[in-house]
mmCIF file of C-alpha atoms and ligand atoms in Angstrom:
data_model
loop_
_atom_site.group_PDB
_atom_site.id
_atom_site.type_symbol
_atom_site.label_atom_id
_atom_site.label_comp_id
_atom_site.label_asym_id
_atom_site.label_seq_id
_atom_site.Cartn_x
_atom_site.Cartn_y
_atom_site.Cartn_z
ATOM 1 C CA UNK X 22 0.000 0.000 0.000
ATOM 2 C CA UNK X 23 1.354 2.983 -1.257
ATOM 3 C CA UNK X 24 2.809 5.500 2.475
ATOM 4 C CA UNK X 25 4.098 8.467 2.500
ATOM 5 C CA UNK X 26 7.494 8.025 0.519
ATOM 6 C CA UNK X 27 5.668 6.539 -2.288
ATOM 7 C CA UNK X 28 2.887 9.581 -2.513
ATOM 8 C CA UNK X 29 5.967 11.945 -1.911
ATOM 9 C CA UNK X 30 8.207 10.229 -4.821
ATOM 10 C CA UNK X 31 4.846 10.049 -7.268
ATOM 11 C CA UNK X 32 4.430 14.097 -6.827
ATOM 12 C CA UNK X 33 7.732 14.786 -6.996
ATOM 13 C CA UNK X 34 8.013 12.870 -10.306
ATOM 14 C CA UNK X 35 5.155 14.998 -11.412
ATOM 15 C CA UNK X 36 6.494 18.251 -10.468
ATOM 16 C CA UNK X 37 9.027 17.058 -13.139
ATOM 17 C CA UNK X 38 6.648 16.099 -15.684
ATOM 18 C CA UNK X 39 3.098 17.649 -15.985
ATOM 19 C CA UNK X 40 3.435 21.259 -14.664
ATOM 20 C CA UNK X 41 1.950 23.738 -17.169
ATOM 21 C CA UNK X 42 0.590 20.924 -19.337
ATOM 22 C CA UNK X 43 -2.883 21.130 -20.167
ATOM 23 C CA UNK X 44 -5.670 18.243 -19.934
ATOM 24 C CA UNK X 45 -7.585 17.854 -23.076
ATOM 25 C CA UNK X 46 -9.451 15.198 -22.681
ATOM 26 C CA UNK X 47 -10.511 12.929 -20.097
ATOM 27 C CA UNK X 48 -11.930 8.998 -20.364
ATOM 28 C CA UNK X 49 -12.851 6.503 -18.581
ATOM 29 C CA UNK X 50 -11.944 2.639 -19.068
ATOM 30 C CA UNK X 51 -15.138 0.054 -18.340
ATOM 31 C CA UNK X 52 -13.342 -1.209 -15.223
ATOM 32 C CA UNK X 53 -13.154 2.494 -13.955
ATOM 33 C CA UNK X 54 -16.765 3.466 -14.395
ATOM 34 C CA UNK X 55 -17.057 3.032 -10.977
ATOM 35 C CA UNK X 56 -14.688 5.899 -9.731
ATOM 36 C CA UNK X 57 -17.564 7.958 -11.409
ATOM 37 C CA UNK X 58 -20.433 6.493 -8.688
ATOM 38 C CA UNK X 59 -17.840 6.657 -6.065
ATOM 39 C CA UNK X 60 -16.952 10.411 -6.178
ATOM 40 C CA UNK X 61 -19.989 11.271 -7.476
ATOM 41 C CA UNK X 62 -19.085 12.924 -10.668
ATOM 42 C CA UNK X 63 -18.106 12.629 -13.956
ATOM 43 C CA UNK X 64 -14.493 14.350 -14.683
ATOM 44 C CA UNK X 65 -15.451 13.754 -18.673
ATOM 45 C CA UNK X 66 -16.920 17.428 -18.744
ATOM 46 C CA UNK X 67 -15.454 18.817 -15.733
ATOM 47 C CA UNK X 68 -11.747 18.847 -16.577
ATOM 48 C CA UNK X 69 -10.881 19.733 -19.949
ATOM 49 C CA UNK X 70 -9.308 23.408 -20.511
ATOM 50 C CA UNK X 71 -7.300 23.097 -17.400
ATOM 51 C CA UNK X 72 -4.044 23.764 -16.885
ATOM 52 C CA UNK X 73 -1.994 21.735 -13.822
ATOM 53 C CA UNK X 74 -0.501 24.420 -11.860
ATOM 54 C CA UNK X 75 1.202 22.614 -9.355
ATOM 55 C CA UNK X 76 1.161 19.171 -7.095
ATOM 56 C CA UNK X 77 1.094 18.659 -3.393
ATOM 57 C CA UNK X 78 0.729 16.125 -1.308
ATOM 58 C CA UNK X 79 -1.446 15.998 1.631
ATOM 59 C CA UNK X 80 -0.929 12.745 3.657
ATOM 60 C CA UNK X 81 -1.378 9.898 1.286
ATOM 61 C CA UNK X 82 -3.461 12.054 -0.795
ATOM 62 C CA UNK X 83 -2.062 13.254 -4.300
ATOM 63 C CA UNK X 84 -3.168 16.456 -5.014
ATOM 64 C CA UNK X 85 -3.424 18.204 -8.589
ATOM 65 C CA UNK X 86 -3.943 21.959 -8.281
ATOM 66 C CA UNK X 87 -5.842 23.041 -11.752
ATOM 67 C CA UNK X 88 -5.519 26.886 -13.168
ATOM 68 C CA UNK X 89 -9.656 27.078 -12.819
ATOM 69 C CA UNK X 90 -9.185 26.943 -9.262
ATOM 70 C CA UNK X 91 -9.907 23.684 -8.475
ATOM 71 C CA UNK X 92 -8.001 20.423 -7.101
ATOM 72 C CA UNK X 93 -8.047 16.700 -8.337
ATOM 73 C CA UNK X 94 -7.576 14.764 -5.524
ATOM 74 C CA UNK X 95 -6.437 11.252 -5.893
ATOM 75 C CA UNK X 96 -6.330 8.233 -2.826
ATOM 76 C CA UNK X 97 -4.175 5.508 -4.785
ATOM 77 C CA UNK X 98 -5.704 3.121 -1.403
ATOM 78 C CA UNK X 99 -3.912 -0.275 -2.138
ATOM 79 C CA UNK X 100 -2.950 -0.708 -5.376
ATOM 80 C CA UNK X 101 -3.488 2.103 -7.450
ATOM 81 C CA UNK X 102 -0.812 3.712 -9.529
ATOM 82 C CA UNK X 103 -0.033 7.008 -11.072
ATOM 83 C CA UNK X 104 1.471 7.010 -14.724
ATOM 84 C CA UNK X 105 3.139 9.477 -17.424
ATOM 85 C CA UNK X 106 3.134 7.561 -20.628
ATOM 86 C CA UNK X 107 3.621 8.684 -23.668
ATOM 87 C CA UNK X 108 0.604 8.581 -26.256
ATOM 88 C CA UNK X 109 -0.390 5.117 -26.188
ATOM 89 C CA UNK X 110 2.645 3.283 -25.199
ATOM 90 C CA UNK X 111 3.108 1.405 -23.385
ATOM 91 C CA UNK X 112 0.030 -0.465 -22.387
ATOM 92 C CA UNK X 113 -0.343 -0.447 -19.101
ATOM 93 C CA UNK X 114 -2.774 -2.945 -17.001
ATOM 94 C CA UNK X 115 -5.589 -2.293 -14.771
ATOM 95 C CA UNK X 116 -5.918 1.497 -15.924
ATOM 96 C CA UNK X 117 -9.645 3.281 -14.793
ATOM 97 C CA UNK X 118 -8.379 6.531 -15.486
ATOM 98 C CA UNK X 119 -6.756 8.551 -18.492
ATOM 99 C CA UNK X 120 -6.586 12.619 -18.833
ATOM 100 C CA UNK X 121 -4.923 13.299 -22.278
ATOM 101 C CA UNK X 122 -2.550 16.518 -22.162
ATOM 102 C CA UNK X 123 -1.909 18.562 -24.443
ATOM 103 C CA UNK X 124 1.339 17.255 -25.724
ATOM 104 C CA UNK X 125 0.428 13.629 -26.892
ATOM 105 C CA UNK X 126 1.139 12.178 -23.399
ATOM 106 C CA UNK X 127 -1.738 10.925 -20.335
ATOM 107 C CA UNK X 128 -1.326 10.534 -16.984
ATOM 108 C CA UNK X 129 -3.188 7.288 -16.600
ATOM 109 C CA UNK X 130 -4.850 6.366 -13.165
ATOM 110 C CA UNK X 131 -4.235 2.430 -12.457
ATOM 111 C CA UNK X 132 -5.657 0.409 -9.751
ATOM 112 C CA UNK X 133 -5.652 -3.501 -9.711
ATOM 113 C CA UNK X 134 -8.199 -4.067 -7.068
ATOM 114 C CA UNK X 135 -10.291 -0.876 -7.078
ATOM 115 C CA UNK X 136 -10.167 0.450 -3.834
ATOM 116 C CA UNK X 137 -8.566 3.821 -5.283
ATOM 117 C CA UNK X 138 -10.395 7.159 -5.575
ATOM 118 C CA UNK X 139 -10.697 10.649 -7.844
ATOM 119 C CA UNK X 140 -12.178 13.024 -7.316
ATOM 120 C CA UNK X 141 -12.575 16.903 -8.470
ATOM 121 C CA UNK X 142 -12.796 19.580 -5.137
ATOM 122 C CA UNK X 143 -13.591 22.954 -4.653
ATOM 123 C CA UNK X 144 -10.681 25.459 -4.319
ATOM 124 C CA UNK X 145 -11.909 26.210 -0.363
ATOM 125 C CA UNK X 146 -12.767 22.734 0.197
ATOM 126 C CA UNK X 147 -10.479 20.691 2.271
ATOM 127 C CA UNK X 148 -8.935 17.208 0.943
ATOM 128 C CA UNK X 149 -9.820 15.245 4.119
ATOM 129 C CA UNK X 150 -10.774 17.082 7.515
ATOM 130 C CA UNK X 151 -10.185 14.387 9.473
ATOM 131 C CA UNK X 152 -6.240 14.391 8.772
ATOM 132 C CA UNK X 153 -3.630 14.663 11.912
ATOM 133 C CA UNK X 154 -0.579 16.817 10.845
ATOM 134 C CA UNK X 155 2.205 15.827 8.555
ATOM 135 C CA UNK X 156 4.968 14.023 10.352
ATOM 136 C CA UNK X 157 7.077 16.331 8.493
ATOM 137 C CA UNK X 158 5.102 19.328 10.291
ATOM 138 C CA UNK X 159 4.344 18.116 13.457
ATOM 139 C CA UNK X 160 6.091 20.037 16.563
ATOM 140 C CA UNK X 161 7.421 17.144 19.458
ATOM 141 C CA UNK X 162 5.067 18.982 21.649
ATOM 142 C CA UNK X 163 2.166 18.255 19.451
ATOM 143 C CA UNK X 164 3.138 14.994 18.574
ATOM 144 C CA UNK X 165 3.565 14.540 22.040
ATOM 145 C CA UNK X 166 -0.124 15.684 22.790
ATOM 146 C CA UNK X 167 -1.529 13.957 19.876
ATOM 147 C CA UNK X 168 -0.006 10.727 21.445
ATOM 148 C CA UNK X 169 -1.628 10.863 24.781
ATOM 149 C CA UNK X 170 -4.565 11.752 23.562
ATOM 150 C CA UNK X 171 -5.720 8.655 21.223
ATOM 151 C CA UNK X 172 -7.986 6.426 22.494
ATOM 152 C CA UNK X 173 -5.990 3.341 20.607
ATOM 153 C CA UNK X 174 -4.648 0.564 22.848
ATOM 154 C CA UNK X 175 -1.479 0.605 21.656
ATOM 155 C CA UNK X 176 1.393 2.504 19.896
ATOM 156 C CA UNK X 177 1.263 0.411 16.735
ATOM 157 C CA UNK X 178 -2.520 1.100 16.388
ATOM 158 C CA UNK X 179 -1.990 4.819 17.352
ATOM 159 C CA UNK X 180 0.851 5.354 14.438
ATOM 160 C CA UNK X 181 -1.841 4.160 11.745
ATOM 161 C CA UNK X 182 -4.762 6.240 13.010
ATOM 162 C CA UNK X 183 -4.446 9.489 10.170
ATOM 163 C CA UNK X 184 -6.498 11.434 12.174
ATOM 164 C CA UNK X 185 -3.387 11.441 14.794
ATOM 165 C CA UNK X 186 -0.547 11.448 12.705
ATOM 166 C CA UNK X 187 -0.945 11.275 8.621
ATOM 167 C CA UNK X 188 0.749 9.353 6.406
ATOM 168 C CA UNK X 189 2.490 6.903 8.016
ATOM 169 C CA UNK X 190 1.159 2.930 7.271
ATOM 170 C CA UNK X 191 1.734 -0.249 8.521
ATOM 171 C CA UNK X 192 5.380 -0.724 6.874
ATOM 172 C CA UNK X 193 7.208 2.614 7.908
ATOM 173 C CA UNK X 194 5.005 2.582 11.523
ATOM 174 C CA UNK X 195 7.229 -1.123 11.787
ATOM 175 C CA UNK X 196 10.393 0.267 10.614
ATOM 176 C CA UNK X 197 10.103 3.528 13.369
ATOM 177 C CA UNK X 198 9.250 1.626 16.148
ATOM 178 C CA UNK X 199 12.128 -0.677 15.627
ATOM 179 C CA UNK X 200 14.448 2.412 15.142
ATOM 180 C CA UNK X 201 13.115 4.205 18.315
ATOM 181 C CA UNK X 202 13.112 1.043 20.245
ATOM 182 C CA UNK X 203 9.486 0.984 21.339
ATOM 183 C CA UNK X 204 7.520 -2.126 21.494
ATOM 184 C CA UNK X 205 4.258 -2.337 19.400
ATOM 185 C CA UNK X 206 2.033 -2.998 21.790
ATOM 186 C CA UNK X 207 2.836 -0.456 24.626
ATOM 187 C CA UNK X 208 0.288 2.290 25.595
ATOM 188 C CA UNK X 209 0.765 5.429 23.964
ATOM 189 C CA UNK X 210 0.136 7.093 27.118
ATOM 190 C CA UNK X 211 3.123 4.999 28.987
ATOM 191 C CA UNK X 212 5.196 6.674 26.546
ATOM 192 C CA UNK X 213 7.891 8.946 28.059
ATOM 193 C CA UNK X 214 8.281 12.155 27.120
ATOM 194 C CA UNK X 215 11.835 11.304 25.358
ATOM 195 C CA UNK X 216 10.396 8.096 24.161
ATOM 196 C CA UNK X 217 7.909 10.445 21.936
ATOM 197 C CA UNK X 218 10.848 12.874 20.657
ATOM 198 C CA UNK X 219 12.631 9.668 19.851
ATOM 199 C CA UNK X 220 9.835 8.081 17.942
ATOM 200 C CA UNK X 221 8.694 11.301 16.041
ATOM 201 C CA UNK X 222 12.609 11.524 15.264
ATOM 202 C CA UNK X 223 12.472 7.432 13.519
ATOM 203 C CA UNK X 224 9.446 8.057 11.941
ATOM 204 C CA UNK X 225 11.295 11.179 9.887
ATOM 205 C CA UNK X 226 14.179 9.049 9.465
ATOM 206 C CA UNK X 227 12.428 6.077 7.840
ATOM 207 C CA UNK X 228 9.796 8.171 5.859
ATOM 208 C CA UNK X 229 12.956 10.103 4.456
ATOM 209 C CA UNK X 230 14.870 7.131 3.507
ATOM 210 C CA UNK X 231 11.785 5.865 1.961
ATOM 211 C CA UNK X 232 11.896 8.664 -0.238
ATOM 212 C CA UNK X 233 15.332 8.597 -0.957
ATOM 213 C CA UNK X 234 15.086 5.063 -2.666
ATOM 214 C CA UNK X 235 11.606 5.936 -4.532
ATOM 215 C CA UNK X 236 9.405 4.226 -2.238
ATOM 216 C CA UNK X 237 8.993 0.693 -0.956
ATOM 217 C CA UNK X 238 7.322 -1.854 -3.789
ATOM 218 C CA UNK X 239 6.123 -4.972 -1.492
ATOM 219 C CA UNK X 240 3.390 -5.566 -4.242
ATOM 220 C CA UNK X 241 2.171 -3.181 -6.261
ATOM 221 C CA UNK X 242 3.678 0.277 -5.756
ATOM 222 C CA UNK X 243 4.729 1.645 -8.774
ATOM 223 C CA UNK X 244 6.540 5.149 -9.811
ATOM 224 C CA UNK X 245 5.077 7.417 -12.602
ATOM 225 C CA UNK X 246 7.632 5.580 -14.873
ATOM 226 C CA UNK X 247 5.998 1.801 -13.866
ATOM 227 C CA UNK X 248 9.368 1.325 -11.685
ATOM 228 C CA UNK X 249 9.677 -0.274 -8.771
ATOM 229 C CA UNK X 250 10.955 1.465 -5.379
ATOM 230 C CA UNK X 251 13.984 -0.026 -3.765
ATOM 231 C CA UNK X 252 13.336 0.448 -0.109
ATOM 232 C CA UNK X 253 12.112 -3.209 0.321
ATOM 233 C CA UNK X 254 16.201 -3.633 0.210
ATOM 234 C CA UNK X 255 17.041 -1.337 3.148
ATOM 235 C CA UNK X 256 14.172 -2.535 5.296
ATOM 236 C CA UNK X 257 15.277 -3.410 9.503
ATOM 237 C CA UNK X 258 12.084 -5.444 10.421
ATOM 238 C CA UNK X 259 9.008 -5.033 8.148
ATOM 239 C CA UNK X 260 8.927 -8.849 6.320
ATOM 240 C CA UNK X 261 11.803 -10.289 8.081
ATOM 241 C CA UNK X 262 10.249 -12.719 10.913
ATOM 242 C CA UNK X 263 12.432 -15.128 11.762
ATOM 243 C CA UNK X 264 15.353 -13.003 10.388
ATOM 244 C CA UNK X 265 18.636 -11.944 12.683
ATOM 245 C CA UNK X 266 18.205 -8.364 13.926
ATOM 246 C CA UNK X 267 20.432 -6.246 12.896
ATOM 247 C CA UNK X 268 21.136 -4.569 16.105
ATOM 248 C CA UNK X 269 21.239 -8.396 18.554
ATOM 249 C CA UNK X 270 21.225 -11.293 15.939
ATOM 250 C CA UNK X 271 17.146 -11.820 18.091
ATOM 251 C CA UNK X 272 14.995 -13.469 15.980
ATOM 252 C CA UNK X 273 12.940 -10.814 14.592
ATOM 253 C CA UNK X 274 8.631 -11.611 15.510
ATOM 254 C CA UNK X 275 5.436 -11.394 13.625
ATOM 255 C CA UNK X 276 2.229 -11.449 15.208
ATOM 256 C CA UNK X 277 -0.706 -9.238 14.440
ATOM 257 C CA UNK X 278 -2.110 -6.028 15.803
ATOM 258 C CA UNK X 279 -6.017 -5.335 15.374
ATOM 259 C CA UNK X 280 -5.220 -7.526 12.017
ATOM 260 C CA UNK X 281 -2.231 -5.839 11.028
ATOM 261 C CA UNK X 282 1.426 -7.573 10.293
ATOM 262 C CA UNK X 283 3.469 -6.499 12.900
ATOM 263 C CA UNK X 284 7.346 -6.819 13.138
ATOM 264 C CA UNK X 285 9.785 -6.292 16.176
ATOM 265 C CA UNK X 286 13.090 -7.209 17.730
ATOM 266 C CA UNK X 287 12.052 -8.795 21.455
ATOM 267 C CA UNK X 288 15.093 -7.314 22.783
ATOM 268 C CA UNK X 289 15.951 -4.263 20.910
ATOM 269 C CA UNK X 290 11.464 -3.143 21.689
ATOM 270 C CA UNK X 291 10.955 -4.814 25.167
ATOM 271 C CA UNK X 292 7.274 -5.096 26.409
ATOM 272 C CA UNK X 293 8.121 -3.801 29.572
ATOM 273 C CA UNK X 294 10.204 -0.544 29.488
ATOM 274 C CA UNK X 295 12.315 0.316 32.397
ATOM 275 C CA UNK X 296 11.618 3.589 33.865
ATOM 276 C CA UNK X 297 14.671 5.236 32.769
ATOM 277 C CA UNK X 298 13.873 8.444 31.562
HETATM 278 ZN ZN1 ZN V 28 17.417 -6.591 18.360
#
């Protein structure tokens, strides 16, 4: 599923490519006929003329600023997949999506299993209100807050909730609590004070490492280009149960949180933390 890094690498790639082009057409493939009931509107009428002004991202939300004043937000959920092809070529599987530009190329929207969403917003109107800061933007002290605040049972389950902290999934939530040495399933609110600075510190670390090897492709993730990401190389603990940490030679554990693959070093992320701090 497509984190931060990956959103991050797809707009920077597009900050390259499709700034000042403008979208002359826009079509829909049969499998993607149901991004039209699912946002409610048809982008057929609604988006040629524009101009694409600029690209942001906003948690794991790609966001296409248009010269009429209006974003078009995409949610690339599990498997979707942003492309810049040229003209026709090459032919690319699963696509739902394609907005013709003006110079012969498309950005085609592709999504295996369909979980993935468009959709055309207001200039005013906010991509997602329920969205916790950017890890990126986040003060300690807020993170801090944010932390003690969250109802979730455990730290694991707190780092996936966007509406405390957005952006971060189940692969780079793994990778910083492994770095900040903080088991999965502690409270949030046992968390000491430096424990917090530490972990808001890993999850910056791993989320720019992600980004500096284009993203992590597990399954699907895909660049603009149809590349891969190379992160799955650098990974600590995210797939590798059973594996030698890299810190103790402990066999590294899997077990599940609320449903969710889970990996940790026993003794680099013990369950019971000694009051130290
Ligand atoms: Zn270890």
């Amino acid at each position: 599923m497509p984190e931060l890094p990956e959103v991050e690498t797809i707009k920077n790639d597009l900050l390259k490519k499709v700034v000042g082009s403008q979208i002359t057409s826009v079509s829909y493939t049969s499998e993607g006929q149901k991004l039209i009931s699912k946002a409610g509107q048809d982008l057929t009428d609604l988006l040629p003329g524009n101009k694409i002004k600029s690209i942001e991202r906003k948690a794991k939300y790609l966001v296409l600023e248009l010269s009429g004043g209006k974003k078009l937000i995409f949610h690339l959920k599990l498997t979707g997949r942003i492309l810049v092809r040229n003209g026709s070529n090459p032919n690319d599987e699963f696509v739902r999506l394609v907005l013709a530009l003006n110079d012969g190329r498309e950005i085609r929207f592709a999504d295996r299993n369909g979980f993935g969403e468009v959709k055309l917003i207001g200039a005013g109107e906010e991509v997602d209100q329920d969205l916790g800061p950017d890890p990126f933007e986040v003060s300690v002290q807020q993170f801090n807050l944010l932390i003690n605040q969250t109802g979730k049972e455990t730290i694991k389950e707190t780092l996936l909730d966007q509406k405390t902290i957005s952006g971060v999934g189940n692969i780079y939530a793994d990778e910083a609590l492994y770095l900040a040495g903080i088991n999965p399933f502690r409270s949030p609110r046992a968390l000491s004070t430096n424990e917090t600075a530490k972990l808001l510190d890993s999850i910056k670390q791993v989320l720019n490492e992600g980004i500096k090897h284009r993203g992590t492709t597990i399954d699907s993730y895909r660049d603009t280009d149809g590349r891969p990401g190379t992160h799955q190389f650098h990974l600590l603990v995210y797939g590798k149960a059973g594996k030698p940490c890299k810190k103790c030679a402990t066999r590294i554990e899997y077990t599940e949180i609320k449903g969710r693959r889970t990996h940790f070093c026993p003794n680099c992320q013990p369950k019971e933390q000694l009051a130290l701090f």
